[in-house]
PDB file of C-alpha atoms in Angstrom:
ATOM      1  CA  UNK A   7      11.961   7.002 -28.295  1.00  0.00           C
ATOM      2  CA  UNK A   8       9.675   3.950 -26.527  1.00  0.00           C
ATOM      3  CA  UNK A   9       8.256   6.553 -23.714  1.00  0.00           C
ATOM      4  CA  UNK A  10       6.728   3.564 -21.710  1.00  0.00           C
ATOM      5  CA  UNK A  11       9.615   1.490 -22.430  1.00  0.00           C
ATOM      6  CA  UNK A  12      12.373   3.620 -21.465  1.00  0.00           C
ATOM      7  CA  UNK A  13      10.889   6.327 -18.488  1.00  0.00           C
ATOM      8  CA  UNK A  14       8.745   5.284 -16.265  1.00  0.00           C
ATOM      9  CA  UNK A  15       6.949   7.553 -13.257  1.00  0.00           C
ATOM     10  CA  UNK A  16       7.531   6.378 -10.009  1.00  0.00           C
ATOM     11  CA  UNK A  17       4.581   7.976  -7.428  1.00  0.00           C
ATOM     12  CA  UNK A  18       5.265   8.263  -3.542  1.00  0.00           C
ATOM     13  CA  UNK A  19       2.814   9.353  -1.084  1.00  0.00           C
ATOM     14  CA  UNK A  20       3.998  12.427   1.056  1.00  0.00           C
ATOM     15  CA  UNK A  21       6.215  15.660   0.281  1.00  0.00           C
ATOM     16  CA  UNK A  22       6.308  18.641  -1.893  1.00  0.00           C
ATOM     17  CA  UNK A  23       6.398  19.283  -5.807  1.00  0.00           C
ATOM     18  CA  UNK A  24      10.202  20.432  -4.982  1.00  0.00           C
ATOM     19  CA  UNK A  25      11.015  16.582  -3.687  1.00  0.00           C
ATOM     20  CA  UNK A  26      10.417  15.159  -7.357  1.00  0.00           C
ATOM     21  CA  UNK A  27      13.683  14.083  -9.239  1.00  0.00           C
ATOM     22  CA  UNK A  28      14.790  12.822 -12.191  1.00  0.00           C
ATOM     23  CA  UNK A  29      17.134   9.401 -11.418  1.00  0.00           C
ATOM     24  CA  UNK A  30      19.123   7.426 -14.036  1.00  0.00           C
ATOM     25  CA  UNK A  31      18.439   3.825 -13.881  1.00  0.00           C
ATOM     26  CA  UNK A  32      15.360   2.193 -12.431  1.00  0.00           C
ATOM     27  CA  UNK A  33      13.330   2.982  -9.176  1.00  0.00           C
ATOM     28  CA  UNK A  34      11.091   0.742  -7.930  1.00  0.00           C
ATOM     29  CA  UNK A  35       8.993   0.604  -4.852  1.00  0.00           C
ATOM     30  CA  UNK A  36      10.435  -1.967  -3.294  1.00  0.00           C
ATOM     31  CA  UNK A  37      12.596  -3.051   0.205  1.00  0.00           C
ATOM     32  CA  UNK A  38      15.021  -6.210   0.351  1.00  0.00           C
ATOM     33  CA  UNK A  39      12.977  -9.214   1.874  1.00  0.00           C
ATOM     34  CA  UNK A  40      14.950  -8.831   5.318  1.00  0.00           C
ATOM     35  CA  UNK A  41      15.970  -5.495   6.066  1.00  0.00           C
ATOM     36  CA  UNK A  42      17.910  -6.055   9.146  1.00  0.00           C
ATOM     37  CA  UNK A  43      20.075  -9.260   7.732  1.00  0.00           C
ATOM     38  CA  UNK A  44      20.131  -7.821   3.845  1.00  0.00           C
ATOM     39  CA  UNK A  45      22.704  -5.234   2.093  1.00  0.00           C
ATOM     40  CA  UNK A  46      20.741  -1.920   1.295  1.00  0.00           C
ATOM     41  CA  UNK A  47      23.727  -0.747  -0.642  1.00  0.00           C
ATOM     42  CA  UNK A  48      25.682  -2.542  -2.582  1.00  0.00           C
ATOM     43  CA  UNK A  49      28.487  -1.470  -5.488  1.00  0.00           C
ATOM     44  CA  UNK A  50      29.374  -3.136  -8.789  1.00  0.00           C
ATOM     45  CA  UNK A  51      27.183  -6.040  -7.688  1.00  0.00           C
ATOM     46  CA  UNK A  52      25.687  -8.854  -9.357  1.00  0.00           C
ATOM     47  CA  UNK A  53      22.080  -9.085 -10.277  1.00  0.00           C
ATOM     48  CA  UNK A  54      20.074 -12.239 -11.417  1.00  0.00           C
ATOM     49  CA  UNK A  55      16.989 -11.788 -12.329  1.00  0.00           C
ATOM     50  CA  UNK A  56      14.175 -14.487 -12.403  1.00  0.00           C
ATOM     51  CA  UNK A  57      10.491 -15.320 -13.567  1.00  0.00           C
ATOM     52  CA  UNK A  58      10.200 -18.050 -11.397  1.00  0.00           C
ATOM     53  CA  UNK A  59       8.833 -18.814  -7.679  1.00  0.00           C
ATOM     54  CA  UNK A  60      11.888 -19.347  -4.947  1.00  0.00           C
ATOM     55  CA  UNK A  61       9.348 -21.906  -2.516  1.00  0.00           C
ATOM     56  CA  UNK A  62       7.618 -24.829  -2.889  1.00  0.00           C
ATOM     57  CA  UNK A  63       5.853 -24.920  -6.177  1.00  0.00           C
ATOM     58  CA  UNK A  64       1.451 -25.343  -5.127  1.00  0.00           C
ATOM     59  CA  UNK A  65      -0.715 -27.481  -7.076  1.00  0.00           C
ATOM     60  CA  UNK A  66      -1.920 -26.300  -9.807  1.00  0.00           C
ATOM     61  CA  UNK A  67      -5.773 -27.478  -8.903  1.00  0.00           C
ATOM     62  CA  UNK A  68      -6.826 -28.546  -5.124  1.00  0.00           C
ATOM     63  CA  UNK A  69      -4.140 -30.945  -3.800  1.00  0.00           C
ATOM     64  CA  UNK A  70      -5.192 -33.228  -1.158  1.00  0.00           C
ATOM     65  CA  UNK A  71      -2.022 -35.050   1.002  1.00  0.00           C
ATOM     66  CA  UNK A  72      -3.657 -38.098   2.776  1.00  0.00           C
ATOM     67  CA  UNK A  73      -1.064 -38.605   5.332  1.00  0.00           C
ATOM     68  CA  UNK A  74      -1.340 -41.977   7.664  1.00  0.00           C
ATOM     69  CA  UNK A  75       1.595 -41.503  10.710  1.00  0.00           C
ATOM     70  CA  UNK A  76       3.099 -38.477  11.738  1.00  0.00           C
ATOM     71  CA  UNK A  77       6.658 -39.333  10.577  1.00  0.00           C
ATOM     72  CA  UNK A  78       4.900 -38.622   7.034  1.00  0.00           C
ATOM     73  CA  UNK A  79       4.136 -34.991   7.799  1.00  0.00           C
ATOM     74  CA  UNK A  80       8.308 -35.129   8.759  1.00  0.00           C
ATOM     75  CA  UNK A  81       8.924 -36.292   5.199  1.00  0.00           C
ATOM     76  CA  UNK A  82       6.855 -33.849   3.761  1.00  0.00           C
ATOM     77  CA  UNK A  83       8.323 -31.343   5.282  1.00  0.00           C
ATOM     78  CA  UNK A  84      11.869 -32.159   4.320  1.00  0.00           C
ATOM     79  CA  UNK A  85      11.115 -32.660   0.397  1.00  0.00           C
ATOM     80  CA  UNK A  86      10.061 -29.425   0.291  1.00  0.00           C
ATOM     81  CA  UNK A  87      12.944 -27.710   2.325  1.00  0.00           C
ATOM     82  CA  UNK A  88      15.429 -29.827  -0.148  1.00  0.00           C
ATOM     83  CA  UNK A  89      13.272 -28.502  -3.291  1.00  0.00           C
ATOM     84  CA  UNK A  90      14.379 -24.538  -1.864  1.00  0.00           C
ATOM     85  CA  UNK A  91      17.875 -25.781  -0.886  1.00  0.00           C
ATOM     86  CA  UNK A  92      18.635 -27.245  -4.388  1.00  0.00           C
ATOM     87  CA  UNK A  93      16.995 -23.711  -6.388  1.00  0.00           C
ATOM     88  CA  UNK A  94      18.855 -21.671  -3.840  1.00  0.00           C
ATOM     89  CA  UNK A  95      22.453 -23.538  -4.482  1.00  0.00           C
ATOM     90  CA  UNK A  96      21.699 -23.514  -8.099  1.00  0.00           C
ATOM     91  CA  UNK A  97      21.736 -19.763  -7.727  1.00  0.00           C
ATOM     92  CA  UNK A  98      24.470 -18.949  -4.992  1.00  0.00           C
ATOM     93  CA  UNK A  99      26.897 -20.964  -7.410  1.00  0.00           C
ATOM     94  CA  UNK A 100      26.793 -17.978  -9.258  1.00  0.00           C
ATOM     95  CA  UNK A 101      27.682 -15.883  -6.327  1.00  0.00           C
ATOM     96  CA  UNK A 102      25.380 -13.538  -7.058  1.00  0.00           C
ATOM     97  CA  UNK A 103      24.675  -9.575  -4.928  1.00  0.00           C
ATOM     98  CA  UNK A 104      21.391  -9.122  -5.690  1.00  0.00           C
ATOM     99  CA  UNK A 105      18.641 -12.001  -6.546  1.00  0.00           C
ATOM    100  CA  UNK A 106      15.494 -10.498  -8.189  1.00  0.00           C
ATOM    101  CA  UNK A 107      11.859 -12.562  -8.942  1.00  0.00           C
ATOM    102  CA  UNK A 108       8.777 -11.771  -9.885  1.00  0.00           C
ATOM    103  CA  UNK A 109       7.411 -14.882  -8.020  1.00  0.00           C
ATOM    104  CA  UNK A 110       7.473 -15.537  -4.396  1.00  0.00           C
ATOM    105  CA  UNK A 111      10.600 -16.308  -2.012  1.00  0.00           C
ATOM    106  CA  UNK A 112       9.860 -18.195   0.978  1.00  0.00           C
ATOM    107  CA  UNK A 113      11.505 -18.063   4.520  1.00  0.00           C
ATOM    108  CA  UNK A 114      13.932 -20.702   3.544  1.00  0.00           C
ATOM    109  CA  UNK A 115      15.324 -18.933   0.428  1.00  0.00           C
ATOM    110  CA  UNK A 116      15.428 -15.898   2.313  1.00  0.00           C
ATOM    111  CA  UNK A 117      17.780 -17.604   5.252  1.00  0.00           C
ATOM    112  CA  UNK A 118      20.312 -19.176   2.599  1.00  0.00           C
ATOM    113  CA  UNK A 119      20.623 -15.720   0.900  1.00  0.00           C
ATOM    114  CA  UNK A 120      20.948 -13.546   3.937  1.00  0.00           C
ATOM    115  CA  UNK A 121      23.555 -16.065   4.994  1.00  0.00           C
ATOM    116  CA  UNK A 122      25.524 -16.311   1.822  1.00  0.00           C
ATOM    117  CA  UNK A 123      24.766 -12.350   1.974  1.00  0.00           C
ATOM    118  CA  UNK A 124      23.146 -11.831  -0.986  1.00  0.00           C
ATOM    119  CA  UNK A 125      19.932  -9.387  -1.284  1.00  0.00           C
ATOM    120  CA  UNK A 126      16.548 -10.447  -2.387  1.00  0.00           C
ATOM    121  CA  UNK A 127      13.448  -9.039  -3.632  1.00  0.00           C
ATOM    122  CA  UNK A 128      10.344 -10.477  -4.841  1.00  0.00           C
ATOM    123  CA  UNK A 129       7.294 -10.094  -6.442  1.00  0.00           C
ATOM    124  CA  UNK A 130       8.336  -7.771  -8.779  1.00  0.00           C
ATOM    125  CA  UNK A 131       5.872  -5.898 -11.520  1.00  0.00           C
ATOM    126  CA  UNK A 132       7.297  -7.808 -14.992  1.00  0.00           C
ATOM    127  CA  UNK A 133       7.479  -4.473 -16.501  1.00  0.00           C
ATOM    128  CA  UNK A 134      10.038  -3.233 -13.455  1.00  0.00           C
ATOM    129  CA  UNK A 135      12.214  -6.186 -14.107  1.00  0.00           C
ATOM    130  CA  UNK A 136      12.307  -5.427 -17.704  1.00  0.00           C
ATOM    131  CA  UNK A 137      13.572  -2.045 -17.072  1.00  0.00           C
ATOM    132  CA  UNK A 138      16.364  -4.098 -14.825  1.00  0.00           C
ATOM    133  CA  UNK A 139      17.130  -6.241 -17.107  1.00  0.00           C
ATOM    134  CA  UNK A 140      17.804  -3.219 -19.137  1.00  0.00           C
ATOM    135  CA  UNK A 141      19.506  -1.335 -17.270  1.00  0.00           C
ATOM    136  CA  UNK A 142      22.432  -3.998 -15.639  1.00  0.00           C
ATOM    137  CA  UNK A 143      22.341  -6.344 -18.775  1.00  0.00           C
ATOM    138  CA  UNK A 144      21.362  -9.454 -17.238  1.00  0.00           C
ATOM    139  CA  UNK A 145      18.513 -11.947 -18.549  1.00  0.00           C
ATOM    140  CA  UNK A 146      15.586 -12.712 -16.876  1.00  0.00           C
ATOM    141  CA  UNK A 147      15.594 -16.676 -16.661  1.00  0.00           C
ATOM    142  CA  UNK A 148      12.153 -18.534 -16.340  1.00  0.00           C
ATOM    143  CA  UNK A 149      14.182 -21.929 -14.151  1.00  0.00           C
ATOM    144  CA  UNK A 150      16.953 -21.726 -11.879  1.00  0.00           C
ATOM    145  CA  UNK A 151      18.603 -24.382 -13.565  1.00  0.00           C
ATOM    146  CA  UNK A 152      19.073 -23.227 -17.242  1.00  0.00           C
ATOM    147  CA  UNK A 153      20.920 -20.256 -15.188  1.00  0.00           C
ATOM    148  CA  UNK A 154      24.386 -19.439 -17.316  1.00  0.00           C
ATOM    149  CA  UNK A 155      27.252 -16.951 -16.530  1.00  0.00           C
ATOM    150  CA  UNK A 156      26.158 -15.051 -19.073  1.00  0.00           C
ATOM    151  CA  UNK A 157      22.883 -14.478 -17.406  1.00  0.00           C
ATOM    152  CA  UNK A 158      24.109 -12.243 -14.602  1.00  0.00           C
ATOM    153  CA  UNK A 159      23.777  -8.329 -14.701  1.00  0.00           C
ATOM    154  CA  UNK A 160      27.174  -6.347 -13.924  1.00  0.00           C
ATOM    155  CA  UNK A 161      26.463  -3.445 -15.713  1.00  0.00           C
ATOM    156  CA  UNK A 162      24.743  -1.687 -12.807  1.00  0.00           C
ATOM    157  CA  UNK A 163      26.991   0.635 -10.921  1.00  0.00           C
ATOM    158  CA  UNK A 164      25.108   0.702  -7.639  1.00  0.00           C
ATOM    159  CA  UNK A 165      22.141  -1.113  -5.916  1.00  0.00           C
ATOM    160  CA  UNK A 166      20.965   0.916  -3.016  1.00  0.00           C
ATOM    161  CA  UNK A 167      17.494   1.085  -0.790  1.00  0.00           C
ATOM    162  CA  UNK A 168      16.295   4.287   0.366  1.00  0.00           C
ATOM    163  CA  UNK A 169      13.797   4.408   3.035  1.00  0.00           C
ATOM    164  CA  UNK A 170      11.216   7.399   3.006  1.00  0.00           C
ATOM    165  CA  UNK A 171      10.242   8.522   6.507  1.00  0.00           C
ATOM    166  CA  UNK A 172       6.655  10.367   5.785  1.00  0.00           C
ATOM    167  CA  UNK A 173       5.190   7.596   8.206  1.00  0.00           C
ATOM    168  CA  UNK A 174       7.557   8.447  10.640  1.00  0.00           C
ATOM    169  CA  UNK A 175       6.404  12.283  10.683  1.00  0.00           C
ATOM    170  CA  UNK A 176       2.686  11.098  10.992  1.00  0.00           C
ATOM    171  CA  UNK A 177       3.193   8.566  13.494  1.00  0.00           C
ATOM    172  CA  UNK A 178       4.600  11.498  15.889  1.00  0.00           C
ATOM    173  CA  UNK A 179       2.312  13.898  15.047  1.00  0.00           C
ATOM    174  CA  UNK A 180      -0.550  11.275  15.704  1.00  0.00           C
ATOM    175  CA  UNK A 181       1.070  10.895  19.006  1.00  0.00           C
ATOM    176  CA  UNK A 182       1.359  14.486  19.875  1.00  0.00           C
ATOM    177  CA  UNK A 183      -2.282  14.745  19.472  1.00  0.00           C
ATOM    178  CA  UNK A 184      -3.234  11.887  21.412  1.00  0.00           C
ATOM    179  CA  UNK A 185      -0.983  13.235  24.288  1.00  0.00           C
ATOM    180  CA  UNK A 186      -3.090  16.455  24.612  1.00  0.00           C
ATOM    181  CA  UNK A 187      -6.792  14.227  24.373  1.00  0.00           C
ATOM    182  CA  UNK A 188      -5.688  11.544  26.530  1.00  0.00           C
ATOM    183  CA  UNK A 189      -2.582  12.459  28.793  1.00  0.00           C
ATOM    184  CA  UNK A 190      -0.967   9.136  29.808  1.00  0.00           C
ATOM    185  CA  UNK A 191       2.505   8.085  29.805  1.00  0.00           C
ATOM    186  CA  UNK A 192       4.307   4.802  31.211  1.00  0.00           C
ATOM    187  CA  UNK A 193       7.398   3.406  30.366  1.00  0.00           C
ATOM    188  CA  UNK A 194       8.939   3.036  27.108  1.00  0.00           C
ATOM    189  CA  UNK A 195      12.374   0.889  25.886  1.00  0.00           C
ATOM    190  CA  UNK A 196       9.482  -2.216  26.086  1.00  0.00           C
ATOM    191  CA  UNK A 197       9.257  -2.053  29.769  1.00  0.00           C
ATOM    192  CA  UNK A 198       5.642  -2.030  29.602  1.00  0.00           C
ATOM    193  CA  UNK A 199       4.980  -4.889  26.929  1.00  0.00           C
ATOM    194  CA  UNK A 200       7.652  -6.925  29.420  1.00  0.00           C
ATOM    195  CA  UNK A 201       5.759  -6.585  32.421  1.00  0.00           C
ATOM    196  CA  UNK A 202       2.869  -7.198  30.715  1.00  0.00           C
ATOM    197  CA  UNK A 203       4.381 -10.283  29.079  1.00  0.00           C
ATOM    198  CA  UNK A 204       5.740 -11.583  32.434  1.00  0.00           C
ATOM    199  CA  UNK A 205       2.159 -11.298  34.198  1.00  0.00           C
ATOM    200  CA  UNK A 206       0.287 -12.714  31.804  1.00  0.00           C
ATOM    201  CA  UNK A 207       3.128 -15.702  31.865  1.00  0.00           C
ATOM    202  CA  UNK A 208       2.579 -16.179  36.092  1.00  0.00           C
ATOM    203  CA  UNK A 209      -1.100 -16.071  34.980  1.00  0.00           C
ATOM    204  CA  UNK A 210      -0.471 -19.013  32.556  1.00  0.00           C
ATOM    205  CA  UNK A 211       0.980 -21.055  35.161  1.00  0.00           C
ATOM    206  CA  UNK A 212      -1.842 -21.023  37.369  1.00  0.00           C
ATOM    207  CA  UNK A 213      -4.324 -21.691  34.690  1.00  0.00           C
ATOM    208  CA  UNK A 214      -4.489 -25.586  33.527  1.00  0.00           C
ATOM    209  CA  UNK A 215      -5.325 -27.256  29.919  1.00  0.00           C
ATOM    210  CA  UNK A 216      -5.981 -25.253  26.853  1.00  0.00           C
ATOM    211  CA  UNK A 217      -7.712 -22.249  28.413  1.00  0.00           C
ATOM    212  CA  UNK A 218      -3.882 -21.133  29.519  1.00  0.00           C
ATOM    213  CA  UNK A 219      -2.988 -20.978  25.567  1.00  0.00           C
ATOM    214  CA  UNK A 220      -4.187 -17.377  25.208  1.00  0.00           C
ATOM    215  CA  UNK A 221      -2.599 -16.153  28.260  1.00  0.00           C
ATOM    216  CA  UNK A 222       1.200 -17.516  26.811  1.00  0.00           C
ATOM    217  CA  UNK A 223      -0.021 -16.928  23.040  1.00  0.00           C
ATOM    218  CA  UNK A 224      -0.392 -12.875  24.097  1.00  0.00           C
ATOM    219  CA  UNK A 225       2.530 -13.133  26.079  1.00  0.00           C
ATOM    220  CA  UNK A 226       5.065 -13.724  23.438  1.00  0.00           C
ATOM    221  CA  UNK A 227       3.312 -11.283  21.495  1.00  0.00           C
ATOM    222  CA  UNK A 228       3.644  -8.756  23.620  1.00  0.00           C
ATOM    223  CA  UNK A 229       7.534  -9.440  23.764  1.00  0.00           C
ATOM    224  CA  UNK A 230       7.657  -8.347  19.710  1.00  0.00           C
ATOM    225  CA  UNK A 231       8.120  -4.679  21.009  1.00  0.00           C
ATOM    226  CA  UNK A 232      11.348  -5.190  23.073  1.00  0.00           C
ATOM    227  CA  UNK A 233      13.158  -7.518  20.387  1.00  0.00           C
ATOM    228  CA  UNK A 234      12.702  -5.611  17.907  1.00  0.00           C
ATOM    229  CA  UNK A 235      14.040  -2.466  19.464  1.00  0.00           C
ATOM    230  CA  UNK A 236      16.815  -4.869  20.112  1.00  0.00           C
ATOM    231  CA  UNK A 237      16.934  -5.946  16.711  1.00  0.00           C
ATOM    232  CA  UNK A 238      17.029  -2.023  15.316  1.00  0.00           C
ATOM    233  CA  UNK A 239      20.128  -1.358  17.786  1.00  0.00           C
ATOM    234  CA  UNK A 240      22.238  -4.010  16.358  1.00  0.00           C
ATOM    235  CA  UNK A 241      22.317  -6.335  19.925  1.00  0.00           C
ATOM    236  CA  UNK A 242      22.281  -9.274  20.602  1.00  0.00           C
ATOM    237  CA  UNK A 243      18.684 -10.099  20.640  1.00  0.00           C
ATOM    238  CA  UNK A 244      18.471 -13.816  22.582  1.00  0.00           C
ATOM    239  CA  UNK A 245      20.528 -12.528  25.372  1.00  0.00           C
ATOM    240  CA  UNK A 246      19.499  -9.088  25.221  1.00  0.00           C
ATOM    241  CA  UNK A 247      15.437 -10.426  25.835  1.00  0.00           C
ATOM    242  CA  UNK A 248      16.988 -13.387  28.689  1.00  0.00           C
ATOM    243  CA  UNK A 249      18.974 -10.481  30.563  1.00  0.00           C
ATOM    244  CA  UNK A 250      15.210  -8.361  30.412  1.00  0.00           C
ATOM    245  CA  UNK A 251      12.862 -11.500  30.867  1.00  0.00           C
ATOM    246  CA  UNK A 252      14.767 -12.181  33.809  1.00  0.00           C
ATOM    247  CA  UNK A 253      14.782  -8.894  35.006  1.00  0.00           C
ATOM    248  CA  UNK A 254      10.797  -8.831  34.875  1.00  0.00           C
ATOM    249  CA  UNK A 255      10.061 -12.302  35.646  1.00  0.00           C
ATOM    250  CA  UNK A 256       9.740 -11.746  39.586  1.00  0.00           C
ATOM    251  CA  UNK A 257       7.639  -8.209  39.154  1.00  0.00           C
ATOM    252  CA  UNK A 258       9.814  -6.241  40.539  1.00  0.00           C
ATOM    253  CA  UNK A 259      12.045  -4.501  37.455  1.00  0.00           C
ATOM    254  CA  UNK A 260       8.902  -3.120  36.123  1.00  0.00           C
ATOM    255  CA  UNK A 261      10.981  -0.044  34.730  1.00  0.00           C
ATOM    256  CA  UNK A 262      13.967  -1.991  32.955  1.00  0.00           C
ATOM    257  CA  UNK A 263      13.654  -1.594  29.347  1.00  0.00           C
ATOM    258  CA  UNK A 264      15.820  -1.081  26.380  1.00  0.00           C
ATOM    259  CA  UNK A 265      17.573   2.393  25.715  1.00  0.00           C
ATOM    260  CA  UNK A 266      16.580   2.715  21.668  1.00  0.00           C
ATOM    261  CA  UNK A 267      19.496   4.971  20.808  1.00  0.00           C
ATOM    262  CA  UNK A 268      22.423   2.388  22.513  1.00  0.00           C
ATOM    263  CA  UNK A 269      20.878  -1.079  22.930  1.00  0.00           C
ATOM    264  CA  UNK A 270      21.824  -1.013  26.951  1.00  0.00           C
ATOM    265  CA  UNK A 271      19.379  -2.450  29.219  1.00  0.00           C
ATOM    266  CA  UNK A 272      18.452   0.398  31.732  1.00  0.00           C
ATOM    267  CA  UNK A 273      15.562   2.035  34.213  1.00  0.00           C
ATOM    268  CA  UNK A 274      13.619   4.393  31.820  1.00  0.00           C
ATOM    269  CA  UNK A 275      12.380   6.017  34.536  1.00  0.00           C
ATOM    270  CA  UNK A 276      15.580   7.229  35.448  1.00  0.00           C
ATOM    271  CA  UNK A 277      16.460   8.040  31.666  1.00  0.00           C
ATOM    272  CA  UNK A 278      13.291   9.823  31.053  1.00  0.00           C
ATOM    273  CA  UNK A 279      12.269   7.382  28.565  1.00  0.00           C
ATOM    274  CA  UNK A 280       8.307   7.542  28.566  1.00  0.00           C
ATOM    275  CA  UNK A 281       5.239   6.210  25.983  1.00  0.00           C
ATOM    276  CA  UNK A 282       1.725   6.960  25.002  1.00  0.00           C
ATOM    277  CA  UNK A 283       0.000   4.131  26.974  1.00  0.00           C
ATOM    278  CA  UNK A 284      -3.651   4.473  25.403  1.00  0.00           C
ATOM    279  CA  UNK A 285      -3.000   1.969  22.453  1.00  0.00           C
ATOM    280  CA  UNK A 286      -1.867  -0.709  24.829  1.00  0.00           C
ATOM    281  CA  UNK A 287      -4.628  -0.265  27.189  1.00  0.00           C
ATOM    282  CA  UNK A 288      -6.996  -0.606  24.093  1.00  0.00           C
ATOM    283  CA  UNK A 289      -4.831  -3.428  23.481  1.00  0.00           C
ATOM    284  CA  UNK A 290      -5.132  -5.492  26.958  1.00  0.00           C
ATOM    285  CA  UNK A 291      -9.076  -4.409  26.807  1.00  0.00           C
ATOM    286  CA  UNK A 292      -9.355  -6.653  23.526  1.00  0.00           C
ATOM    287  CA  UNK A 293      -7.044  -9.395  24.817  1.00  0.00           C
ATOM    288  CA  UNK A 294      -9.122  -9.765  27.757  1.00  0.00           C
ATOM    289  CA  UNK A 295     -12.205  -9.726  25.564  1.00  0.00           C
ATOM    290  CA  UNK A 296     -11.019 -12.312  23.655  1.00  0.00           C
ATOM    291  CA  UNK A 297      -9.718 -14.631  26.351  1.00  0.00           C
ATOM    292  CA  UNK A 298     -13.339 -14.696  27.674  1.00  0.00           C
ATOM    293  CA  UNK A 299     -14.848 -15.236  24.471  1.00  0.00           C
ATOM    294  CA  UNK A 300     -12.215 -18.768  24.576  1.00  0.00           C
ATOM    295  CA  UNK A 301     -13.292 -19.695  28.071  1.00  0.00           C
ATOM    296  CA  UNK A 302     -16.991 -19.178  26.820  1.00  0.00           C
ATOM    297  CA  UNK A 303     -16.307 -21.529  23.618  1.00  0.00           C
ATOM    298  CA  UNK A 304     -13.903 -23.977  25.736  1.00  0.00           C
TER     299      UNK A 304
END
């Protein structure tokens, strides 16, 4: 028996000589390109597998574009998104589960997949997809277009993505600890990055030219916190972040944030919903560091 063909040793940091187990089929380190818009699970599904990159194919050498009027750059643009669109219809014809390469997927490829709901990964080890290949009898093909029917695994009985929480444990340990060095709480649910967000966004407005860029630029940064907690509770994130921008814009809903467990907009103050404020003071510190360093420069 092929040892290094057939069993291969799959190494995860965290846990206990117990935790090791023995799987059949293939395990692979690996999460679907878009968690929150991809199936993790996914029965009698059906795999293609691919040695070839789903975006815009680079140069082989240094490519120079000499571009003379901006509706060029336009053009540009749109061969490439019709290069993705044609791969990506060449392989949704074959209404595939579960798309596999051991190249690169781009943005674009992602979007028609998660919409035709199909799961991706990418940049696979070849060895890995071997083992695949193996294991759900499909064919790993090197172009999207020499794809046949009989290229597509359906011998695999289930395709499913388990998530290992380790980081979890030491991210609330790490804040534990912090806590008892440094005790500081504010308001969690994103109610601090908001009112952060909204301030630096009144700054903006009284600032003129390019020296108000970093004020919006950290701005929408600071809004990543809120959406996605929106985005893990399954809302509706564009009018869940209006309803809270709106709420914040004026100053005075400084505690409205986003209940994590339910998705509802509500006062964490009143819901008890604090968070360790030392990281986002370190934060602001280096964003107002930075925003003189631009005015020094500008």
């Amino acid at each position: 028996m092929d040892i290094q063909k057939y069993i291969k040793v799959e190494k995860v940091p965290g846990g206990q000589l117990e935790d090791s187990v023995v799987r059949k089929g293939v395990t692979i380190n690996k999460d679907v390109i878009a968690p929150g818009k991809m199936r993790r699970k996914i029965f009698n599904q059906r795999i293609i597998l691919l040695d070839w990159p789903l975006e815009f194919k680079k140069g082989e050498n240094q490519t120079n574009a000499e571009l003379l009027k901006e509706e060029e750059w336009g053009v540009l643009l749109q061969l490439e998104e019709e290069y993705i669109e044609r791969l990506c219809v060449q392989i949704l014809k074959f209404k595939p589960d579960v798309v596999i390469t051991e190249k690169g997927l781009s943005d674009l490829a992602c979007h028609y997949f998660s919409k035709a709901g199909v799961s991706g990964m990418r940049r696979l080890r070849k060895t890995d997809n071997n083992r695949i290949a193996k294991a759900c009898g499909a064919v790993i093909v090197n172009r999207p277009d020499e794809l046949q029917q009989s290229d597509v695994g359906t011998g695999a009985g289930i395709f499913e993505v388990n998530k290992i929480v380790e980081r979890n444990l030491q991210d609330a340990m790490s804040v534990a600890r912090n806590i008892l060095k440094n005790p500081t709480l504010g308001p969690a649910g994103g109610a601090t990055q908001l009112t952060v967000s909204a301030t630096l966004k009144q700054k903006s407005s009284s600032v003129e030219g390019i020296q108000k860029w970093p004020y919006e630029a950290a701005a929408i940064a600071f809004e990543a916190i809120p959406r996605t907690l929106a985005q893990n509770c399954g809302v509706n994130v564009i009018r869940t972040m209006t309803a809270l921008q709106g709420k914040h814009a004026n100053g005075e809903k400084s505690w409205i944030g986003i209940d994590g467990n339910t998705g509802v907009i509500t006062d964490v103050k009143e819901k008890k919903i604090g968070g360790y404020l030392f990281g986002l003071l370190l934060l602001l510190s280096f964003i107002s560091f930075a925003i003189s360093i631009f005015k020094f420069v500008g």
